[in-house]
PDB file of C-alpha atoms in Angstrom:
ATOM      1  CA  MET Y   1    -156.139  -7.304 208.837  1.00 58.00           C
ATOM      2  CA  ASN Y   2    -152.824  -8.237 210.292  1.00 67.00           C
ATOM      3  CA  PRO Y   3    -150.103  -7.619 207.496  1.00 76.00           C
ATOM      4  CA  CYS Y   4    -148.588 -10.937 208.443  1.00 82.00           C
ATOM      5  CA  VAL Y   5    -151.920 -12.480 207.107  1.00 80.00           C
ATOM      6  CA  ALA Y   6    -151.553 -10.648 204.158  1.00 84.00           C
ATOM      7  CA  CYS Y   7    -148.012 -12.128 203.656  1.00 87.00           C
ATOM      8  CA  ILE Y   8    -149.012 -15.601 204.153  1.00 85.00           C
ATOM      9  CA  ASN Y   9    -152.136 -15.123 201.852  1.00 82.00           C
ATOM     10  CA  TYR Y  10    -149.757 -13.930 199.161  1.00 87.00           C
ATOM     11  CA  LYS Y  11    -147.500 -17.084 199.638  1.00 86.00           C
ATOM     12  CA  TRP Y  12    -150.235 -19.387 199.443  1.00 84.00           C
ATOM     13  CA  SER Y  13    -151.542 -17.796 196.254  1.00 84.00           C
ATOM     14  CA  GLN Y  14    -147.980 -18.378 194.937  1.00 87.00           C
ATOM     15  CA  SER Y  15    -147.561 -21.890 195.987  1.00 86.00           C
ATOM     16  CA  GLY Y  16    -150.623 -23.194 197.450  1.00 84.00           C
ATOM     17  CA  LEU Y  17    -150.937 -25.156 200.630  1.00 87.00           C
ATOM     18  CA  VAL Y  18    -148.217 -27.502 200.177  1.00 85.00           C
ATOM     19  CA  ASP Y  19    -147.596 -29.077 203.536  1.00 86.00           C
ATOM     20  CA  GLY Y  20    -149.244 -29.697 206.912  1.00 88.00           C
ATOM     21  CA  ALA Y  21    -148.138 -26.591 208.589  1.00 88.00           C
ATOM     22  CA  ASP Y  22    -149.520 -24.396 205.950  1.00 88.00           C
ATOM     23  CA  LYS Y  23    -153.096 -26.301 206.310  1.00 89.00           C
ATOM     24  CA  SER Y  24    -152.958 -26.058 210.090  1.00 91.00           C
ATOM     25  CA  ILE Y  25    -152.300 -22.053 210.063  1.00 90.00           C
ATOM     26  CA  ALA Y  26    -155.184 -21.671 207.313  1.00 90.00           C
ATOM     27  CA  GLY Y  27    -157.338 -23.842 209.715  1.00 92.00           C
ATOM     28  CA  LEU Y  28    -156.349 -21.634 212.527  1.00 93.00           C
ATOM     29  CA  LEU Y  29    -157.074 -18.516 210.948  1.00 92.00           C
ATOM     30  CA  VAL Y  30    -160.486 -19.603 209.623  1.00 94.00           C
ATOM     31  CA  ALA Y  31    -161.325 -20.653 213.225  1.00 96.00           C
ATOM     32  CA  LEU Y  32    -160.219 -17.334 214.647  1.00 94.00           C
ATOM     33  CA  LEU Y  33    -162.218 -15.520 211.942  1.00 94.00           C
ATOM     34  CA  PHE Y  34    -165.401 -17.303 212.735  1.00 95.00           C
ATOM     35  CA  GLY Y  35    -164.573 -17.144 216.725  1.00 96.00           C
ATOM     36  CA  ALA Y  36    -164.167 -13.452 216.461  1.00 95.00           C
ATOM     37  CA  GLY Y  37    -167.247 -12.826 214.310  1.00 96.00           C
ATOM     38  CA  ALA Y  38    -169.267 -14.856 216.870  1.00 96.00           C
ATOM     39  CA  ASN Y  39    -167.759 -12.832 219.640  1.00 97.00           C
ATOM     40  CA  TYR Y  40    -168.340  -9.375 218.125  1.00 97.00           C
ATOM     41  CA  ALA Y  41    -172.039 -10.494 217.261  1.00 96.00           C
ATOM     42  CA  ARG Y  42    -172.610 -11.844 220.657  1.00 96.00           C
ATOM     43  CA  ALA Y  43    -171.258  -8.366 222.198  1.00 97.00           C
ATOM     44  CA  GLY Y  44    -173.780  -6.354 220.174  1.00 95.00           C
ATOM     45  CA  ASP Y  45    -171.863  -5.425 216.973  1.00 95.00           C
ATOM     46  CA  LYS Y  46    -173.646  -7.781 214.583  1.00 96.00           C
ATOM     47  CA  GLY Y  47    -172.290  -5.803 211.410  1.00 96.00           C
ATOM     48  CA  LEU Y  48    -168.717  -6.772 212.143  1.00 96.00           C
ATOM     49  CA  GLY Y  49    -169.511 -10.202 213.196  1.00 96.00           C
ATOM     50  CA  VAL Y  50    -171.120 -10.624 209.970  1.00 96.00           C
ATOM     51  CA  VAL Y  51    -168.147  -9.224 208.036  1.00 96.00           C
ATOM     52  CA  LEU Y  52    -165.669 -11.345 209.911  1.00 95.00           C
ATOM     53  CA  SER Y  53    -167.767 -14.444 209.436  1.00 95.00           C
ATOM     54  CA  ALA Y  54    -167.835 -13.708 205.537  1.00 96.00           C
ATOM     55  CA  ILE Y  55    -164.149 -13.253 205.447  1.00 93.00           C
ATOM     56  CA  GLY Y  56    -163.710 -16.556 207.388  1.00 94.00           C
ATOM     57  CA  ALA Y  57    -165.941 -18.323 204.718  1.00 95.00           C
ATOM     58  CA  LEU Y  58    -163.816 -16.778 201.891  1.00 91.00           C
ATOM     59  CA  GLN Y  59    -160.708 -17.825 203.635  1.00 90.00           C
ATOM     60  CA  ALA Y  60    -162.017 -21.284 204.078  1.00 91.00           C
ATOM     61  CA  VAL Y  61    -163.087 -21.447 200.361  1.00 91.00           C
ATOM     62  CA  ALA Y  62    -159.802 -20.030 199.261  1.00 87.00           C
ATOM     63  CA  ALA Y  63    -157.775 -22.563 201.455  1.00 86.00           C
ATOM     64  CA  ARG Y  64    -160.045 -25.653 200.132  1.00 85.00           C
ATOM     65  CA  LYS Y  65    -159.229 -24.658 196.512  1.00 82.00           C
ATOM     66  CA  ALA Y  66    -155.527 -24.039 197.186  1.00 78.00           C
ATOM     67  CA  THR Y  67    -155.199 -27.611 198.470  1.00 73.00           C
ATOM     68  CA  LEU Y  68    -156.575 -29.208 195.114  1.00 66.00           C
TER      69      LEU Y  68
END
């Protein structure tokens, strides 16, 4: 995963998703993970597609809990 994404996730772990920009970035990240997973699965690499989709699901759950 991109080091920038790791830094963003660390920031969110410390402060939560406090404004609209954070929530938008989290939504885009989840959409990119699911989209990449679907693309890899369609291209024949089903294992990586499942892994990326699982990471997207975990990111979505974490983002949901960070907003509460």
